[in-house]
Amino acid sequence: MITLVIYDITDDTVRNRVAKACKQFGLSRIQKSAFLGDLPSAKRKELISRLRRILGNSKGNIQIFVLCRADFALREVIGDVEFEEDEEIILV
Amino acid sequence: MITLVIYDITDDTVRNRVAKACKQFGLSRIQKSAFLGDLPSAKRKELISRLRRILGNSKGNIQIFVLCRADFALREVIGDVEFEEDEEIILV
């Protein structure tokens, strides 16, 4: 199943830790605050626990969506992605 | 089908126009740069055309995902949403 993680976090340290966790789980950055990738259910749950621990009591919001192949095939992408801060942004 | 729109747009005017279009189509804001809602397929396609016109040649990236009910039921939300700039943010 495809996992999509989007987040809205002001604190740089927390936000960078969230991005790092997503990368460690093999997700690819598709926007500044969005990661996407194929994860088995158990791994997705592990990632969710990790993200919950990282956010802790800090301000912010993280949302995790799951997409089956049929849903993912309907994805639409408009415009290009800008590379920022030497961070790799990939349109998978 | 549930439609999720996420965007990464630097220009304030373009970004606000994207948000306004999402609202006009009845989507609810779930993060600063993410809208979610139930749209019939024809309306979703109309929204995509509108967003494509709004972005035009401006820098930025908009991604539209479709989620069936089964996928949407697996959504996880971590943390709270902060209200900013008098804009309504709703966790639907």
Short mmCIF file of C-alpha atoms in Angstrom, two decimals:
data_model
loop_
_atom_site.label_atom_id
_atom_site.label_comp_id
_atom_site.label_asym_id
_atom_site.label_seq_id
_atom_site.Cartn_x
_atom_site.Cartn_y
_atom_site.Cartn_z
CA MET A 1 0.00 0.00 0.00
CA ILE A 2 1.16 3.52 -0.78
CA THR A 3 1.69 5.70 2.28
CA LEU A 4 1.45 9.48 2.11
CA VAL A 5 2.69 11.60 5.01
CA ILE A 6 1.90 15.33 5.12
CA TYR A 7 2.87 17.61 7.96
CA ASP A 8 2.54 21.14 9.21
CA ILE A 9 5.22 21.76 11.83
CA THR A 10 6.76 25.12 12.74
CA ASP A 11 9.70 23.96 14.86
CA ASP A 12 12.69 23.31 12.56
CA THR A 13 14.18 20.57 14.72
CA VAL A 14 10.94 18.61 15.02
CA ARG A 15 10.15 19.10 11.33
CA ASN A 16 13.60 17.87 10.30
CA ARG A 17 13.25 14.82 12.56
CA VAL A 18 9.92 13.98 10.93
CA ALA A 19 11.50 14.28 7.46
CA LYS A 20 14.45 12.15 8.55
CA ALA A 21 12.15 9.41 9.89
CA CYS A 22 10.17 9.36 6.62
CA LYS A 23 13.42 8.99 4.66
CA GLN A 24 14.67 6.24 6.98
CA PHE A 25 11.49 4.31 6.25
CA GLY A 26 12.20 4.60 2.54
CA LEU A 27 9.64 7.27 1.64
CA SER A 28 10.47 9.85 -1.02
CA ARG A 29 9.96 13.57 -0.64
CA ILE A 30 7.33 14.85 -3.07
CA GLN A 31 6.87 18.34 -1.58
CA LYS A 32 8.58 20.36 1.15
CA SER A 33 6.29 18.80 3.76
CA ALA A 34 5.07 15.63 2.08
CA PHE A 35 6.57 12.16 1.69
CA LEU A 36 5.29 9.22 -0.30
CA GLY A 37 6.23 5.57 -0.70
CA ASP A 38 5.25 1.94 -0.64
CA LEU A 39 5.23 0.49 2.88
CA PRO A 40 3.97 -2.82 4.23
CA SER A 41 1.25 -2.34 6.84
CA ALA A 42 3.53 -3.29 9.77
CA LYS A 43 6.16 -0.78 8.68
CA ARG A 44 3.51 1.92 8.28
CA LYS A 45 2.33 1.35 11.83
CA GLU A 46 5.94 1.48 13.04
CA LEU A 47 6.43 4.79 11.21
CA ILE A 48 3.24 6.20 12.73
CA SER A 49 4.49 5.29 16.24
CA ARG A 50 7.83 6.91 15.47
CA LEU A 51 6.17 10.10 14.20
CA ARG A 52 3.92 10.21 17.26
CA ARG A 53 6.99 10.02 19.51
CA ILE A 54 8.85 12.67 17.50
CA LEU A 55 5.97 15.17 17.64
CA GLY A 56 5.33 14.43 21.31
CA ASN A 57 3.84 17.53 22.90
CA SER A 58 5.25 19.88 20.28
CA LYS A 59 2.87 22.00 18.25
CA GLY A 60 2.12 20.63 14.83
CA ASN A 61 0.05 18.24 12.82
CA ILE A 62 0.99 15.11 10.89
CA GLN A 63 -1.45 13.17 8.75
CA ILE A 64 -0.85 9.76 7.25
CA PHE A 65 -2.94 8.48 4.35
CA VAL A 66 -2.99 5.06 2.73
CA LEU A 67 -3.71 4.61 -0.97
CA CYS A 68 -4.40 1.40 -2.84
CA ARG A 69 -3.00 1.06 -6.38
CA ALA A 70 -6.35 1.95 -7.97
CA ASP A 71 -6.57 5.18 -5.97
CA PHE A 72 -2.93 6.03 -6.53
CA ALA A 73 -3.40 5.70 -10.30
CA LEU A 74 -5.76 8.70 -10.13
CA ARG A 75 -3.08 10.98 -8.66
CA GLU A 76 -2.57 14.23 -10.54
CA VAL A 77 0.54 16.40 -10.33
CA ILE A 78 0.46 20.04 -11.46
CA GLY A 79 3.64 22.06 -11.79
CA ASP A 80 7.22 21.30 -10.90
CA VAL A 81 8.88 20.73 -7.58
CA GLU A 82 11.46 23.25 -6.42
CA PHE A 83 14.57 21.94 -4.74
CA GLU A 84 15.32 23.68 -1.46
CA GLU A 85 17.98 23.47 1.22
CA ASP A 86 19.88 20.70 -0.58
CA GLU A 87 17.05 18.35 0.20
CA GLU A 88 16.19 15.75 -2.33
CA ILE A 89 12.69 16.11 -3.73
CA ILE A 90 11.51 13.33 -5.98
CA LEU A 91 8.34 12.97 -8.00
CA VAL A 92 7.80 9.21 -7.73
CA MET B 1 -14.51 9.58 -3.56
CA ILE B 2 -12.44 11.59 -1.12
CA THR B 3 -10.17 14.15 -2.75
CA LEU B 4 -6.99 15.38 -1.08
CA VAL B 5 -5.19 18.43 -2.45
CA ILE B 6 -1.70 19.30 -1.18
CA TYR B 7 0.35 22.19 -2.48
CA ASP B 8 3.72 23.84 -2.18
CA ILE B 9 3.48 27.38 -3.56
CA THR B 10 5.65 30.32 -2.56
CA ASP B 11 3.70 33.16 -4.18
CA ASP B 12 1.06 34.39 -1.73
CA THR B 13 -1.45 35.43 -4.40
CA VAL B 14 -1.29 32.13 -6.27
CA ARG B 15 -1.38 30.14 -3.02
CA ASN B 16 -4.43 32.05 -1.80
CA ARG B 17 -6.19 31.51 -5.13
CA VAL B 18 -5.56 27.77 -4.85
CA ALA B 19 -6.97 27.73 -1.31
CA LYS B 20 -10.00 29.75 -2.42
CA ALA B 21 -10.71 27.35 -5.31
CA CYS B 22 -10.52 24.35 -2.95
CA LYS B 23 -12.99 26.06 -0.60
CA GLN B 24 -15.32 26.94 -3.47
CA PHE B 25 -15.44 23.27 -4.41
CA GLY B 26 -16.46 22.46 -0.86
CA LEU B 27 -13.18 21.02 0.40
CA SER B 28 -12.15 21.61 4.01
CA ARG B 29 -8.74 22.82 5.10
CA ILE B 30 -6.90 20.15 7.12
CA GLN B 31 -3.46 21.79 7.16
CA LYS B 32 -2.03 25.12 6.03
CA SER B 33 -1.46 23.71 2.53
CA ALA B 34 -3.85 20.75 2.40
CA PHE B 35 -7.55 20.46 1.65
CA LEU B 36 -9.80 17.41 1.86
CA GLY B 37 -13.36 16.59 0.91
CA ASP B 38 -15.81 14.37 -0.90
CA LEU B 39 -16.12 15.24 -4.59
CA PRO B 40 -17.84 13.46 -7.47
CA SER B 41 -15.40 12.51 -10.22
CA ALA B 42 -16.64 15.22 -12.62
CA LYS B 43 -16.21 17.92 -9.96
CA ARG B 44 -12.73 16.65 -9.12
CA LYS B 45 -11.72 16.93 -12.77
CA GLU B 46 -13.18 20.45 -12.90
CA LEU B 47 -11.18 21.41 -9.80
CA ILE B 48 -8.00 19.97 -11.32
CA SER B 49 -8.53 22.10 -14.47
CA ARG B 50 -9.14 25.16 -12.30
CA LEU B 51 -5.97 24.53 -10.27
CA ARG B 52 -3.97 24.00 -13.44
CA ARG B 53 -5.16 27.38 -14.74
CA ILE B 54 -4.45 29.11 -11.42
CA LEU B 55 -0.89 27.79 -11.21
CA GLY B 56 -0.26 28.52 -14.90
CA ASN B 57 3.44 29.18 -15.36
CA SER B 58 4.00 30.17 -11.74
CA LYS B 59 6.46 28.20 -9.66
CA GLY B 60 4.90 25.63 -7.42
CA ASN B 61 3.52 22.16 -7.15
CA ILE B 62 0.01 20.89 -6.54
CA GLN B 63 -0.84 17.23 -6.06
CA ILE B 64 -4.31 15.75 -6.04
CA PHE B 65 -4.98 12.32 -4.53
CA VAL B 66 -8.15 10.27 -4.56
CA LEU B 67 -9.05 7.96 -1.68
CA CYS B 68 -11.78 5.33 -1.56
CA ARG B 69 -13.64 4.89 1.73
CA ALA B 70 -11.57 1.83 2.69
CA ASP B 71 -8.31 3.75 2.23
CA PHE B 72 -9.64 6.84 3.96
CA ALA B 73 -10.60 4.75 7.01
CA LEU B 74 -6.87 4.09 7.54
CA ARG B 75 -6.04 7.78 7.86
CA GLU B 76 -4.09 8.71 10.99
CA VAL B 77 -3.89 12.20 12.47
CA ILE B 78 -1.16 13.08 14.94
CA GLY B 79 -1.23 16.37 16.87
CA ASP B 80 -3.49 19.36 16.66
CA VAL B 81 -4.03 21.87 13.90
CA GLU B 82 -3.05 25.48 14.55
CA PHE B 83 -5.33 28.19 13.30
CA GLU B 84 -3.53 30.84 11.32
CA GLU B 85 -4.43 34.05 9.53
CA ASP B 86 -8.12 33.74 10.44
CA GLU B 87 -8.38 30.81 8.09
CA GLU B 88 -10.65 27.99 9.04
CA ILE B 89 -8.83 24.71 9.53
CA ILE B 90 -11.02 21.71 10.07
CA LEU B 91 -10.19 18.12 10.86
CA VAL B 92 -12.90 16.34 8.90
#
